[in-house]
mmCIF file of C-alpha atoms in Angstrom:
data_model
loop_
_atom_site.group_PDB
_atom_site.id
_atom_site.type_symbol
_atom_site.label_atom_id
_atom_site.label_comp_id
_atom_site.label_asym_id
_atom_site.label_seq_id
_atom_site.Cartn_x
_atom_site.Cartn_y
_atom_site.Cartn_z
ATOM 1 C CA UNK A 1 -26.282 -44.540 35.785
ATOM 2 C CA UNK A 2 -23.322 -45.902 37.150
ATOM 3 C CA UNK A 3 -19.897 -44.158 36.735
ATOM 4 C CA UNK A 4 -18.595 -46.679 35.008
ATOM 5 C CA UNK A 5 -21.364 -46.131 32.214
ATOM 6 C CA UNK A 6 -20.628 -42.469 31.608
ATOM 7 C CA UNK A 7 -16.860 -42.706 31.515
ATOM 8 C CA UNK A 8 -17.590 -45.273 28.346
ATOM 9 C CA UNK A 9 -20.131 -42.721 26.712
ATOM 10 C CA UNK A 10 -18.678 -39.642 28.009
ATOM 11 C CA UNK A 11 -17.546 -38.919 24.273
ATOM 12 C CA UNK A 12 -20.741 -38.805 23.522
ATOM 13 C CA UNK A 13 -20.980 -34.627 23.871
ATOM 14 C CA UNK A 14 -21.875 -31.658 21.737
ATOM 15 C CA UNK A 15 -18.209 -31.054 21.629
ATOM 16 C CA UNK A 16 -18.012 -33.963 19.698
ATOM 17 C CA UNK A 17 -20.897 -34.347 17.353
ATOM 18 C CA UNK A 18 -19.142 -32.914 14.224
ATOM 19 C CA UNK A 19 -16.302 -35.853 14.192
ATOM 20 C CA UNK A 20 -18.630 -38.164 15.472
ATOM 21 C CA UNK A 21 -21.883 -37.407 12.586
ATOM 22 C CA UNK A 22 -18.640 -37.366 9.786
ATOM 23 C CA UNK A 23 -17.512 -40.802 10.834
ATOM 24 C CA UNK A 24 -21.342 -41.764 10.747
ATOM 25 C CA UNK A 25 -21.697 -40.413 7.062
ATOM 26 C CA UNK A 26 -18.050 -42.309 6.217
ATOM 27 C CA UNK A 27 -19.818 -45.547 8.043
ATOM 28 C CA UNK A 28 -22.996 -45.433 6.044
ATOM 29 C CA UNK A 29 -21.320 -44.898 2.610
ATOM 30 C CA UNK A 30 -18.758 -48.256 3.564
ATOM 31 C CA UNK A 31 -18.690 -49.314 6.950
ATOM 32 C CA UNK A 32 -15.171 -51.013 6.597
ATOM 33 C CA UNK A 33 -13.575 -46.882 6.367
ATOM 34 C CA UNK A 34 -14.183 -46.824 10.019
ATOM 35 C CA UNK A 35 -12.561 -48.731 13.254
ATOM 36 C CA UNK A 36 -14.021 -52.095 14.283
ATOM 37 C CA UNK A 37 -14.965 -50.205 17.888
ATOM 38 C CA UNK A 38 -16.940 -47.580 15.933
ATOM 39 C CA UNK A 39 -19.169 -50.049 13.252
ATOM 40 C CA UNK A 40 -19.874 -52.075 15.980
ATOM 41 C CA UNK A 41 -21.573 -48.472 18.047
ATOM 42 C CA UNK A 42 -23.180 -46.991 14.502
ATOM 43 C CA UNK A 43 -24.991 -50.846 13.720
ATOM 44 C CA UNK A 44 -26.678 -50.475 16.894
ATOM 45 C CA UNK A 45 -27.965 -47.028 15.860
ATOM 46 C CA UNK A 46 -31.809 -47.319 15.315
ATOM 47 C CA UNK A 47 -31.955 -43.702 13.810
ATOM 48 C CA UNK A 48 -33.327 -42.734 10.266
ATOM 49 C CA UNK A 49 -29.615 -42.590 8.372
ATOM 50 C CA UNK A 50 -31.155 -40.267 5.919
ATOM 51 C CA UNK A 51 -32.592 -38.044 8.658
ATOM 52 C CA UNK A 52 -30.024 -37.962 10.208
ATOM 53 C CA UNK A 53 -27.058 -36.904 7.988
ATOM 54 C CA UNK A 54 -29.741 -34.833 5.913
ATOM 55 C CA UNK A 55 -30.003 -32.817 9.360
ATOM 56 C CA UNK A 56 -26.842 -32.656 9.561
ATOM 57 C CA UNK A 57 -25.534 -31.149 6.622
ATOM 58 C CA UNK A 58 -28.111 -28.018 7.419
ATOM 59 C CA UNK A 59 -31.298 -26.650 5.185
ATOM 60 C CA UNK A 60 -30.625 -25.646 1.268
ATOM 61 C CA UNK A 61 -30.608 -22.147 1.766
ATOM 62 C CA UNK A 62 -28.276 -22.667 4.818
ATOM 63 C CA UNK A 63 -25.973 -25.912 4.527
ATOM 64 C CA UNK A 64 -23.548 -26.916 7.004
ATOM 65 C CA UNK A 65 -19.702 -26.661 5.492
ATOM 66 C CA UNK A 66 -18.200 -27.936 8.963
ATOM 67 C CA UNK A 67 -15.840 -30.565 8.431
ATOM 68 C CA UNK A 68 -13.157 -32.470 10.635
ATOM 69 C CA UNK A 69 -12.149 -35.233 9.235
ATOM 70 C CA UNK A 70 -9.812 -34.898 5.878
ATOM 71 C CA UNK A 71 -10.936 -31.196 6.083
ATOM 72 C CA UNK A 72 -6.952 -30.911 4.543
ATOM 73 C CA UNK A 73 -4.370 -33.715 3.510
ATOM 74 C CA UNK A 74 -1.788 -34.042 5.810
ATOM 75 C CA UNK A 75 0.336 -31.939 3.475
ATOM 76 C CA UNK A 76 -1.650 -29.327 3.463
ATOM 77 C CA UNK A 77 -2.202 -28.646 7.149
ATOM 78 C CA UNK A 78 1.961 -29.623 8.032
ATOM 79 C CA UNK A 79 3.706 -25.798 6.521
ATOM 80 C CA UNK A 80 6.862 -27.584 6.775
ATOM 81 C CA UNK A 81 5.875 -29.544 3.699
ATOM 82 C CA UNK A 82 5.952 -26.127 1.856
ATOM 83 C CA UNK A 83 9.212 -25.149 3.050
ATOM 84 C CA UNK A 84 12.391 -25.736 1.120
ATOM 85 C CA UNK A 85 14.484 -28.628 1.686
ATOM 86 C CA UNK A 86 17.541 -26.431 2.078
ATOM 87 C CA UNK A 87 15.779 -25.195 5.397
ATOM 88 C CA UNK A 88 16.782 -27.908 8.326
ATOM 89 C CA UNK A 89 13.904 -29.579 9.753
ATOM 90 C CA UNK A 90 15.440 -33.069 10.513
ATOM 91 C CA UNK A 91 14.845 -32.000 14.233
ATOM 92 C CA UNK A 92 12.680 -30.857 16.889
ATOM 93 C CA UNK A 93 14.871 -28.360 18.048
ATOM 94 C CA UNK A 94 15.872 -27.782 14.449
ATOM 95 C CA UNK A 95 12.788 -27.322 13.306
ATOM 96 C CA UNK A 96 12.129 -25.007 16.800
ATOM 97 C CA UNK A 97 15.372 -22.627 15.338
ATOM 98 C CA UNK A 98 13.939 -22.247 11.803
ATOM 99 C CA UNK A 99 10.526 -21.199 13.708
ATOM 100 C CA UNK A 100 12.064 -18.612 15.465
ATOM 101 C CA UNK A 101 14.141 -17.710 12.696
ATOM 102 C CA UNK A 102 10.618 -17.103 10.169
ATOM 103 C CA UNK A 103 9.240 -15.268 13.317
ATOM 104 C CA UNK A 104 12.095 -12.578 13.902
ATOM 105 C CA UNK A 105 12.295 -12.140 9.689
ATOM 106 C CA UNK A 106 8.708 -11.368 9.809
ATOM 107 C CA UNK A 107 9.361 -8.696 12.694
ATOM 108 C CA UNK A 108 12.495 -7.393 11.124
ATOM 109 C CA UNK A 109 10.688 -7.239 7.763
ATOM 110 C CA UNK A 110 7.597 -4.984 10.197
ATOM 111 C CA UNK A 111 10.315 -2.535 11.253
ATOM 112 C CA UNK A 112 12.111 -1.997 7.801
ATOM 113 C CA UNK A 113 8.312 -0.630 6.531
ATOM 114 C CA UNK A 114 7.953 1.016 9.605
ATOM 115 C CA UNK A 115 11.621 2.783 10.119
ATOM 116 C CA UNK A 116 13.244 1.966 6.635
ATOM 117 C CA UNK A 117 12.853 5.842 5.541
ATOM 118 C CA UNK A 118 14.808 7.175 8.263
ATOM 119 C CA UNK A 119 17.599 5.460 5.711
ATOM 120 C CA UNK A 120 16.463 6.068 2.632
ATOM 121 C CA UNK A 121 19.158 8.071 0.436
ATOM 122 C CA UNK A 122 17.747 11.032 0.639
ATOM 123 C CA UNK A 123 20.882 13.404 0.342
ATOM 124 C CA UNK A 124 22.884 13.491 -3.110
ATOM 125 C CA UNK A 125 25.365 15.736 -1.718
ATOM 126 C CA UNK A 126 26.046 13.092 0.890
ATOM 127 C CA UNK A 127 26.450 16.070 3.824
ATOM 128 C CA UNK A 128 24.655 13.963 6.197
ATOM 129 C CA UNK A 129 25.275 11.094 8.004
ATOM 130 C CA UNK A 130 22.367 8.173 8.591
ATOM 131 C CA UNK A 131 21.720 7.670 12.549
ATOM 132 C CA UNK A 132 21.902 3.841 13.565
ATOM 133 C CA UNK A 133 18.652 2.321 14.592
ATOM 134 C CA UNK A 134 18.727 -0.822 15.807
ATOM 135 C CA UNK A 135 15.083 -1.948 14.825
ATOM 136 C CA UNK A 136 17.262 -1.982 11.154
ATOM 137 C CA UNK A 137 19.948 -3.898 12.245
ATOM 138 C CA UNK A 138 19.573 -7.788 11.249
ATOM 139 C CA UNK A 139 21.730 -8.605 14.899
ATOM 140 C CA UNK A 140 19.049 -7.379 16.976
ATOM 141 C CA UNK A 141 16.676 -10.304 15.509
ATOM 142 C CA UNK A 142 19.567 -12.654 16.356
ATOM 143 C CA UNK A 143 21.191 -12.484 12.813
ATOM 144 C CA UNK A 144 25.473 -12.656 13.220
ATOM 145 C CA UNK A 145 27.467 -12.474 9.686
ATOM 146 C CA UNK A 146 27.707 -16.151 10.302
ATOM 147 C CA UNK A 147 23.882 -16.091 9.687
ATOM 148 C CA UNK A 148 23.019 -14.482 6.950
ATOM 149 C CA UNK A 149 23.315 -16.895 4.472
ATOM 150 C CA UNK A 150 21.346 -18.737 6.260
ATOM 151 C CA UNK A 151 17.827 -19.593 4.694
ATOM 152 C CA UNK A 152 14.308 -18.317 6.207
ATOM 153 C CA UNK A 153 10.855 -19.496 5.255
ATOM 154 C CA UNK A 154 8.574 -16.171 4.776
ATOM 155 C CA UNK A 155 5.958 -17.424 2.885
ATOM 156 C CA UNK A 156 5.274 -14.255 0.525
ATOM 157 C CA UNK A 157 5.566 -11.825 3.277
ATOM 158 C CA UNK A 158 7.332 -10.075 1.006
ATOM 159 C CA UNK A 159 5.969 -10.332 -2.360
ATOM 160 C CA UNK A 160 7.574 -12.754 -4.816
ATOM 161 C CA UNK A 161 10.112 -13.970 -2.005
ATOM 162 C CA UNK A 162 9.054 -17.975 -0.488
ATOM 163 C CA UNK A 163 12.077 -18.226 1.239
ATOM 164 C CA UNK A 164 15.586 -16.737 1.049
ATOM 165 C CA UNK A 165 18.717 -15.699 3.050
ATOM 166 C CA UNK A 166 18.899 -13.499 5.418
ATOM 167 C CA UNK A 167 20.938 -11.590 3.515
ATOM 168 C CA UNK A 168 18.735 -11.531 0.213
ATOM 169 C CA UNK A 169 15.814 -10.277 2.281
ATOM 170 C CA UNK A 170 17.780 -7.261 3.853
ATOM 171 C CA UNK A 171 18.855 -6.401 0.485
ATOM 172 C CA UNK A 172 15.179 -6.530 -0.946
ATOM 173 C CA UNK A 173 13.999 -4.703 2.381
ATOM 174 C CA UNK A 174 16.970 -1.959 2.041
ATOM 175 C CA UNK A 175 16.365 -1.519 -2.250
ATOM 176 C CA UNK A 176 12.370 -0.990 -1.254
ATOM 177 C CA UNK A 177 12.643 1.249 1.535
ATOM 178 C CA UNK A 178 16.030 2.847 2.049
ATOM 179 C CA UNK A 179 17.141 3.883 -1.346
ATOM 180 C CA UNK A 180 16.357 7.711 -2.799
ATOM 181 C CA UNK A 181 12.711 6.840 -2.226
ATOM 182 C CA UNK A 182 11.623 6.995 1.058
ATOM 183 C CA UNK A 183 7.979 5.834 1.974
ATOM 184 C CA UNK A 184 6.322 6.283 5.498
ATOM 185 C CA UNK A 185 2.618 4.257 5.803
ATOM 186 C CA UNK A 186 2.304 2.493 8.679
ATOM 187 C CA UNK A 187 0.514 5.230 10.594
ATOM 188 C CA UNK A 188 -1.913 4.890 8.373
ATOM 189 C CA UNK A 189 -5.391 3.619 10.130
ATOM 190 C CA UNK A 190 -6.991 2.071 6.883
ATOM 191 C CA UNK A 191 -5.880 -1.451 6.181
ATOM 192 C CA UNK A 192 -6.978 -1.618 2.670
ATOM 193 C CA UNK A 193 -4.979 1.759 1.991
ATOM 194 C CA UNK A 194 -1.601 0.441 3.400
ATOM 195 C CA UNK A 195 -2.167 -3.142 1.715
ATOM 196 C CA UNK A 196 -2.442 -1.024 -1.648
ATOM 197 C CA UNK A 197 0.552 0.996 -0.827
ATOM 198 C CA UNK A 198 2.816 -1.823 0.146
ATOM 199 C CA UNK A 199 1.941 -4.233 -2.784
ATOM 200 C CA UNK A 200 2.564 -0.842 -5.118
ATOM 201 C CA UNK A 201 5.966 -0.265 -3.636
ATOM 202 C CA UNK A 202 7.072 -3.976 -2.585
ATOM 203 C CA UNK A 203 6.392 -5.715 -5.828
ATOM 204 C CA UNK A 204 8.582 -3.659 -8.151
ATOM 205 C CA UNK A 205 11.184 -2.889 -5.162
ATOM 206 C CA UNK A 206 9.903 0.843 -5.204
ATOM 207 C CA UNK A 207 12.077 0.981 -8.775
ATOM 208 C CA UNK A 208 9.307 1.957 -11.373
ATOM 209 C CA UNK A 209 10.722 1.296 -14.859
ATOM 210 C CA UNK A 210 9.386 3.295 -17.207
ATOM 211 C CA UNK A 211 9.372 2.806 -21.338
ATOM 212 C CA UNK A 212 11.492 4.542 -23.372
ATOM 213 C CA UNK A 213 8.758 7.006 -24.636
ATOM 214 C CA UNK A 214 7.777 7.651 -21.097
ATOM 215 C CA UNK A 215 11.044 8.305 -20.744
ATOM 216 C CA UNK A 216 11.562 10.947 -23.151
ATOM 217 C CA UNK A 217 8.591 12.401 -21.842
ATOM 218 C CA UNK A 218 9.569 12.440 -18.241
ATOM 219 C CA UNK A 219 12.940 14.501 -19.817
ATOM 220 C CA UNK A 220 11.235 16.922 -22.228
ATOM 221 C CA UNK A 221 8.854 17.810 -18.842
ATOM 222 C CA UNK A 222 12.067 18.488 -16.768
ATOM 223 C CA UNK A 223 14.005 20.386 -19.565
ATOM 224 C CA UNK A 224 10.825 22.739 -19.925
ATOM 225 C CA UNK A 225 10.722 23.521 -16.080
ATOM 226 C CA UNK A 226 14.038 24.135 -15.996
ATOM 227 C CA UNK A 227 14.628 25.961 -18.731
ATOM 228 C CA UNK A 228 11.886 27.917 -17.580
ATOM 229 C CA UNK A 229 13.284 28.977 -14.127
ATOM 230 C CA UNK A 230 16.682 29.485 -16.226
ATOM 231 C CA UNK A 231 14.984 32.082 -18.431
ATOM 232 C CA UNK A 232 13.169 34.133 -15.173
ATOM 233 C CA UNK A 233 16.509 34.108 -13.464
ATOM 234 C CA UNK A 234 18.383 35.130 -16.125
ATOM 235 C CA UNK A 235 15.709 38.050 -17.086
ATOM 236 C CA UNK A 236 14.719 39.012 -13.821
ATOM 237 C CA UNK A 237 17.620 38.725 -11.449
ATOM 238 C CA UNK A 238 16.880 39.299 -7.730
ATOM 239 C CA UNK A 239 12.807 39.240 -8.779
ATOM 240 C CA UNK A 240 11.013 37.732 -6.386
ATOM 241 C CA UNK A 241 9.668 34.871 -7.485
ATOM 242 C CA UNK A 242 9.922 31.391 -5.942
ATOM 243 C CA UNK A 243 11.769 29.610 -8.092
ATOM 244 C CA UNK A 244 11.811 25.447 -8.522
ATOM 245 C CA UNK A 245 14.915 25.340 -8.822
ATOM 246 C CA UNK A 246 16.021 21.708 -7.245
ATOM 247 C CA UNK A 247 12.682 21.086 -7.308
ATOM 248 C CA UNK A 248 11.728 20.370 -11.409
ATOM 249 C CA UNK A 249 10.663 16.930 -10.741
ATOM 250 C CA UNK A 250 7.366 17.950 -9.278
ATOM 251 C CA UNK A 251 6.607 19.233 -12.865
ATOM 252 C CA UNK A 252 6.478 15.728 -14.910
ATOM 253 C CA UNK A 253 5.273 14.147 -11.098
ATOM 254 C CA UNK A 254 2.097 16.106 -10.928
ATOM 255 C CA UNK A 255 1.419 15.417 -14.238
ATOM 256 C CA UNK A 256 0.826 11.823 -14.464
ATOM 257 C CA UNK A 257 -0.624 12.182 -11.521
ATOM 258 C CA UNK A 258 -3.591 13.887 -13.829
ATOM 259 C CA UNK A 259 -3.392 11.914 -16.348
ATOM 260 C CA UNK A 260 -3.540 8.988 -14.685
ATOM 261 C CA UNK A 261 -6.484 10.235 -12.637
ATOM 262 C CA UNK A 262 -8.052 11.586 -16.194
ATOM 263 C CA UNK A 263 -7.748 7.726 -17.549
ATOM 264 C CA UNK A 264 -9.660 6.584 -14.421
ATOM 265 C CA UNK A 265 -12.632 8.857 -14.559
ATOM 266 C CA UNK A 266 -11.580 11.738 -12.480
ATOM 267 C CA UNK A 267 -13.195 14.781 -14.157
ATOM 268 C CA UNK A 268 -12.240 18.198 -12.297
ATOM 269 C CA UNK A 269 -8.639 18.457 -10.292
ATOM 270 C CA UNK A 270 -8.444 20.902 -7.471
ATOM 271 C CA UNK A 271 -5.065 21.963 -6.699
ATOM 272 C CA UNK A 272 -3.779 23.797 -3.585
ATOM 273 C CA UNK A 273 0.078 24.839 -3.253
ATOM 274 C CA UNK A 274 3.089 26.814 -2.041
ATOM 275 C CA UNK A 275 4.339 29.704 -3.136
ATOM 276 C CA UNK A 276 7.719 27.762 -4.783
ATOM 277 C CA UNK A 277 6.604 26.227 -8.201
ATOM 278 C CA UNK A 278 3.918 28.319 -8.065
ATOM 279 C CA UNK A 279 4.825 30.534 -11.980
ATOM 280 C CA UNK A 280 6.200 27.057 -13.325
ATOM 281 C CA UNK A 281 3.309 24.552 -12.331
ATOM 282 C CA UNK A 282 0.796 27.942 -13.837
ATOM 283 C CA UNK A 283 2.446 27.205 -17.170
ATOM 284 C CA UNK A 284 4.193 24.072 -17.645
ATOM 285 C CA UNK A 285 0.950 22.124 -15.769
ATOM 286 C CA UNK A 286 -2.198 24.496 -16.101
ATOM 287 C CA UNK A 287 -1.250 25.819 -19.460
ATOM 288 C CA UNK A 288 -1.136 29.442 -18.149
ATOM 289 C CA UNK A 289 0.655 31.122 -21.201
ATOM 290 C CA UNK A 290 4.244 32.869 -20.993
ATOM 291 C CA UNK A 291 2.717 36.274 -22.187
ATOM 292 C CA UNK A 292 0.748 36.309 -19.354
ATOM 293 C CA UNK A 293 3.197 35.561 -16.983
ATOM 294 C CA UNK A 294 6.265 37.798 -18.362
ATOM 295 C CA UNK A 295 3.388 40.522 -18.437
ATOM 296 C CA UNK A 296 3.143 40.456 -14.432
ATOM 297 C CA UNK A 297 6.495 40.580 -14.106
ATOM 298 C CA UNK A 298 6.502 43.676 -16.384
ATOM 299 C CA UNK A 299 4.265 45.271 -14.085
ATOM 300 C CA UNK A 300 0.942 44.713 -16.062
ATOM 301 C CA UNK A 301 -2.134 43.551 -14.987
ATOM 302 C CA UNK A 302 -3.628 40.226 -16.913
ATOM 303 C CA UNK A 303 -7.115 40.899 -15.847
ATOM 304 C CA UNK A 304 -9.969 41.929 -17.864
ATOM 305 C CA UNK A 305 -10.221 45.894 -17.853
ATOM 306 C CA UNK A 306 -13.993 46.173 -16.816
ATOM 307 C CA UNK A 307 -13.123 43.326 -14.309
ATOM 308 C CA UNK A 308 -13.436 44.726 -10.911
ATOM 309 C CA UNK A 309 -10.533 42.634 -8.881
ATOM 310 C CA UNK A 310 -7.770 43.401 -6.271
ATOM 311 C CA UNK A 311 -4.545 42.888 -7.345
ATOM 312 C CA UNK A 312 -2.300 40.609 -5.752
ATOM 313 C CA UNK A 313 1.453 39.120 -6.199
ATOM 314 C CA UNK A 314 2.396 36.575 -9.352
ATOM 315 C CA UNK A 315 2.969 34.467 -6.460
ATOM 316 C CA UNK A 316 -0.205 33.918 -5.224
ATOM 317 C CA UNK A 317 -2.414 33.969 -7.855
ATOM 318 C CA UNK A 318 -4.356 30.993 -9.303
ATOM 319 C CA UNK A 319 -5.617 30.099 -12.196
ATOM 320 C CA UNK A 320 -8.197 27.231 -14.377
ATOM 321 C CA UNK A 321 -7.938 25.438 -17.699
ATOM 322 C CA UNK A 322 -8.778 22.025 -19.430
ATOM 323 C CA UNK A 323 -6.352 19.427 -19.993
ATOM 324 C CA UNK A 324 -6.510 16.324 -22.472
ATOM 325 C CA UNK A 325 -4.937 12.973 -21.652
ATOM 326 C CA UNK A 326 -5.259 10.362 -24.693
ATOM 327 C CA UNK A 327 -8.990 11.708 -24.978
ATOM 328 C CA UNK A 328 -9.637 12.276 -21.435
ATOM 329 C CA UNK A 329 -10.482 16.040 -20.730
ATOM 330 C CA UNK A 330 -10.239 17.053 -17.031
ATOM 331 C CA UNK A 331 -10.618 20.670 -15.597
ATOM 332 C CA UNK A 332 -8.006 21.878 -13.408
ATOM 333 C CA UNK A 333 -8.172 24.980 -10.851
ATOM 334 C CA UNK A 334 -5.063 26.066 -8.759
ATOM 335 C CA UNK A 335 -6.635 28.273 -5.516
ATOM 336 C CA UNK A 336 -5.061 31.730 -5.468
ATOM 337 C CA UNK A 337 -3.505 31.466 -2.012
ATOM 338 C CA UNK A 338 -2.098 34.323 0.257
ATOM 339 C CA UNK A 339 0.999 34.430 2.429
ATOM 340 C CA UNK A 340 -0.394 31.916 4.933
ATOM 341 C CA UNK A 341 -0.437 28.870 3.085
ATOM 342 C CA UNK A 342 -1.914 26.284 5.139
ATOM 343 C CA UNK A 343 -5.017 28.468 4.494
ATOM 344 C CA UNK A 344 -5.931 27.712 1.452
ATOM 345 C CA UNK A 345 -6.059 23.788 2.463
ATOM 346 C CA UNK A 346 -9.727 23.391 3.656
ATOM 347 C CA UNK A 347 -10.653 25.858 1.136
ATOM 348 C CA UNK A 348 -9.362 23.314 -1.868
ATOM 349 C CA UNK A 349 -11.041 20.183 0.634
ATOM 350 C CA UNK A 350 -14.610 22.314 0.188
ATOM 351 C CA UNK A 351 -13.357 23.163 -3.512
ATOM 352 C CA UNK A 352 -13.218 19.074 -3.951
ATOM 353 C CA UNK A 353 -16.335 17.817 -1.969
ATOM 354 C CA UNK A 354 -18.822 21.131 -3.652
ATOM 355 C CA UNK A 355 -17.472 19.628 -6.789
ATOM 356 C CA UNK A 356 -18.369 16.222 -6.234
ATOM 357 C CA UNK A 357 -21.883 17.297 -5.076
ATOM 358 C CA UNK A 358 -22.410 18.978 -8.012
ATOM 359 C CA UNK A 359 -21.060 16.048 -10.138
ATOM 360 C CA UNK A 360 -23.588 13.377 -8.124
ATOM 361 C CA UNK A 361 -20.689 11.808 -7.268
ATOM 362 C CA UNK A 362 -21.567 9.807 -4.204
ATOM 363 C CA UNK A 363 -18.471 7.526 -4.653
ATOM 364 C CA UNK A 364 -16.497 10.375 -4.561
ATOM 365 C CA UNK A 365 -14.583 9.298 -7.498
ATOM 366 C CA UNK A 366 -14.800 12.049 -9.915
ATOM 367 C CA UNK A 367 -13.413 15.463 -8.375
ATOM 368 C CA UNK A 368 -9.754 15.109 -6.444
ATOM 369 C CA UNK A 369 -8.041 18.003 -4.020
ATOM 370 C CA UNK A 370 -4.578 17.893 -4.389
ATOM 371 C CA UNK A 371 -2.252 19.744 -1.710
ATOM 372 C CA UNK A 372 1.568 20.247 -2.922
ATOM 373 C CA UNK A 373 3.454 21.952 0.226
ATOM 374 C CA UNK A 374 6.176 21.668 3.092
ATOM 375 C CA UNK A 375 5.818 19.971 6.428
ATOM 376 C CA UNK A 376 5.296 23.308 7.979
ATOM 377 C CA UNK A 377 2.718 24.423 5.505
ATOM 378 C CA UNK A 378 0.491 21.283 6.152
ATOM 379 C CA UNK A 379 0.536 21.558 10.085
ATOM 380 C CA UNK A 380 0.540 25.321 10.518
ATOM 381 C CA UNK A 381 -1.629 27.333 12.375
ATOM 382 C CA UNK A 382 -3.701 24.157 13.559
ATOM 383 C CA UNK A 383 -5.797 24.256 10.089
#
């Protein structure tokens, strides 16, 4: 063949058959929808046409979904066509800047989930002082004051936000992740996990607004755990005891955390904790009553007489009961736990995963360890 005749069919390749089989198809449905050059190849064709485009579009248990030509409008495939008007794009180099501009958003917007708690408001006595980090600071994505009212295409990166200034996003970014609220995820390997964790918090601008029932209930929970630790510190002064004090919130926190694992299906709680909260999560969450209680720290033992037990600290005890959420009845268990916190972790892990087993619960959906400790409980003593 001379070169001549394979530079005019060197079109003709695999790499080429899709576009070329879809302007065949277009041809035989009206040959006029194609150029001149290409009717006059395709009526020279002395194929089968229904063969051919029957092949083509694959077998009926497999079929072909390839397309090239029209596979989107022209408005679809050009993102600029999405992008407000207020955004410059009259330009190349216009358009280039607002590029850039979407790209260094989208990495600030990265570092705020990232780094965003080492702001969050996490000090109401304001003793503290928040260290600058510059992977927070809008200027070291290129945004001066001059900029920030400047507006940036981000497509839904953050949710419910299209486009917006500069300014608007930090403000979104800072109310999500830097107010009393502080939420660390990235580190977290499982994409599905940190996808449900950053709609949770990102949609509602980590504010959750709560009815005004749910608010009384949130208050009568805190005025019983405080007025609890009032009453022990009052009546037992310099008692040993752990006391919540600061700390009340955990009480009305760990409780819709069971309930809301009661209303989807969860049926036995496992709980492991620390020593502080200990008396006021036994009474005001596990229903642990106050005779009991005031009895230990009256020197009495709780325990069955013919029951054969070491005894041990208030502190450190544990203790089981059944709880009922709008007609959802889940057991809870707190693990007695000694000094060495940490210890008691795998123990409520195995706790969990014998209950499950028990339960047939292959989805593991139905028994739930919960840990409630410091930093230095968690990671002590390598357990």
């Amino acid at each position: 063949m001379a070169m001549r005749d394979v530079e005019k069919s060197s079109y003709l390749n695999i790499a080429n058959a899709p576009f070329i089989a879809e302007l065949y198809e277009r041809y035989l449905q009206n040959p006029q929808s194609v150029d001149e050059s290409w009717q006059a190849f395709f009526k020279d064709l002395k194929d089968n046409a229904e063969a051919l485009t029957k092949d083509w579009h694959g077998t009926d248990w497999a079929r072909r979904n390839t397309k090239v030509i029209g596979a989107k409008s022209e408005d679809e495939k050009r993102p600029q066509d999405r992008i407000p008007a207020t955004i410059d794009l009259s330009s190349e180099e216009a358009a280039k800047r607002a590029t850039i501009e979407t790209i260094n958003v989208l990495m600030m917007i990265r570092s705020y989930r990232v780094r965003g708690h080492f702001y969050a408001d996490l000090d109401p006595l304001g003793l503290s002082e928040h260290k600058y980090h510059p992977e927070l600071d809008p200027k070291t994505y290129g945004f001066e004051e001059e900029d920030m009212d400047r507006e940036v295409f981000i497509g839904h990166a953050i949710p419910g936000i299209e486009s917006a200034t500069v300014r608007d996003i930090v403000h979104a970014l800072r109310q999500t992740y830097c107010s009393t609220i502080g939420v660390e995820y990235m580190h977290i390997h499982d994409p599905e996990i940190k996808a449900w964790i950053e709609d949770r918090i990102e949609t509602i601008r980590n504010k959750t607004e709560f009815t005004d029932e749910g608010r009384k209930a949130i208050l009568k929970r805190l005025i019983e755990a405080e007025e609890f630790e009032r009453f022990l510190h009052t009546k037992y002064v310099g008692t040993k005891r752990f006391g919540l004090d600061g700390g009340e919130s955990l009480i009305p926190a760990i409780e819709q955390v069971i309930k809301r694992s009661a209303e989807d299906g969860v049926q036995e709680i496992i709980l492991g904790m620390a020593h502080r909260g200990r008396l006021n999560v036994l009474c005001n969450v596990m229903g642990k009553s106050y005779e009991s209680i005031l009895a230990e720290f009256e020197g009495y033992s709780t325990m069955p007489d013919n029951m054969d037990s070491s005894g041990d600290v208030k502190y450190h005890l544990g203790t089981s009961s059944d709880r009922t959420f709008d007609g959802n009845t889940v057991h809870l268990s707190l693990t007695a736990n000694p000094s060495h916190l940490e210890a008691v972790d795998p123990v409520v892990l195995g706790k969990a995963r014998a209950k499950q087993d028990l339960l047939k619960d292959e989805a593991r959906e139905k028994a739930l360890g919960i840990l409630i400790h410091g930093d230095a409980a968690f990671a002590g003593q390598g357990i």
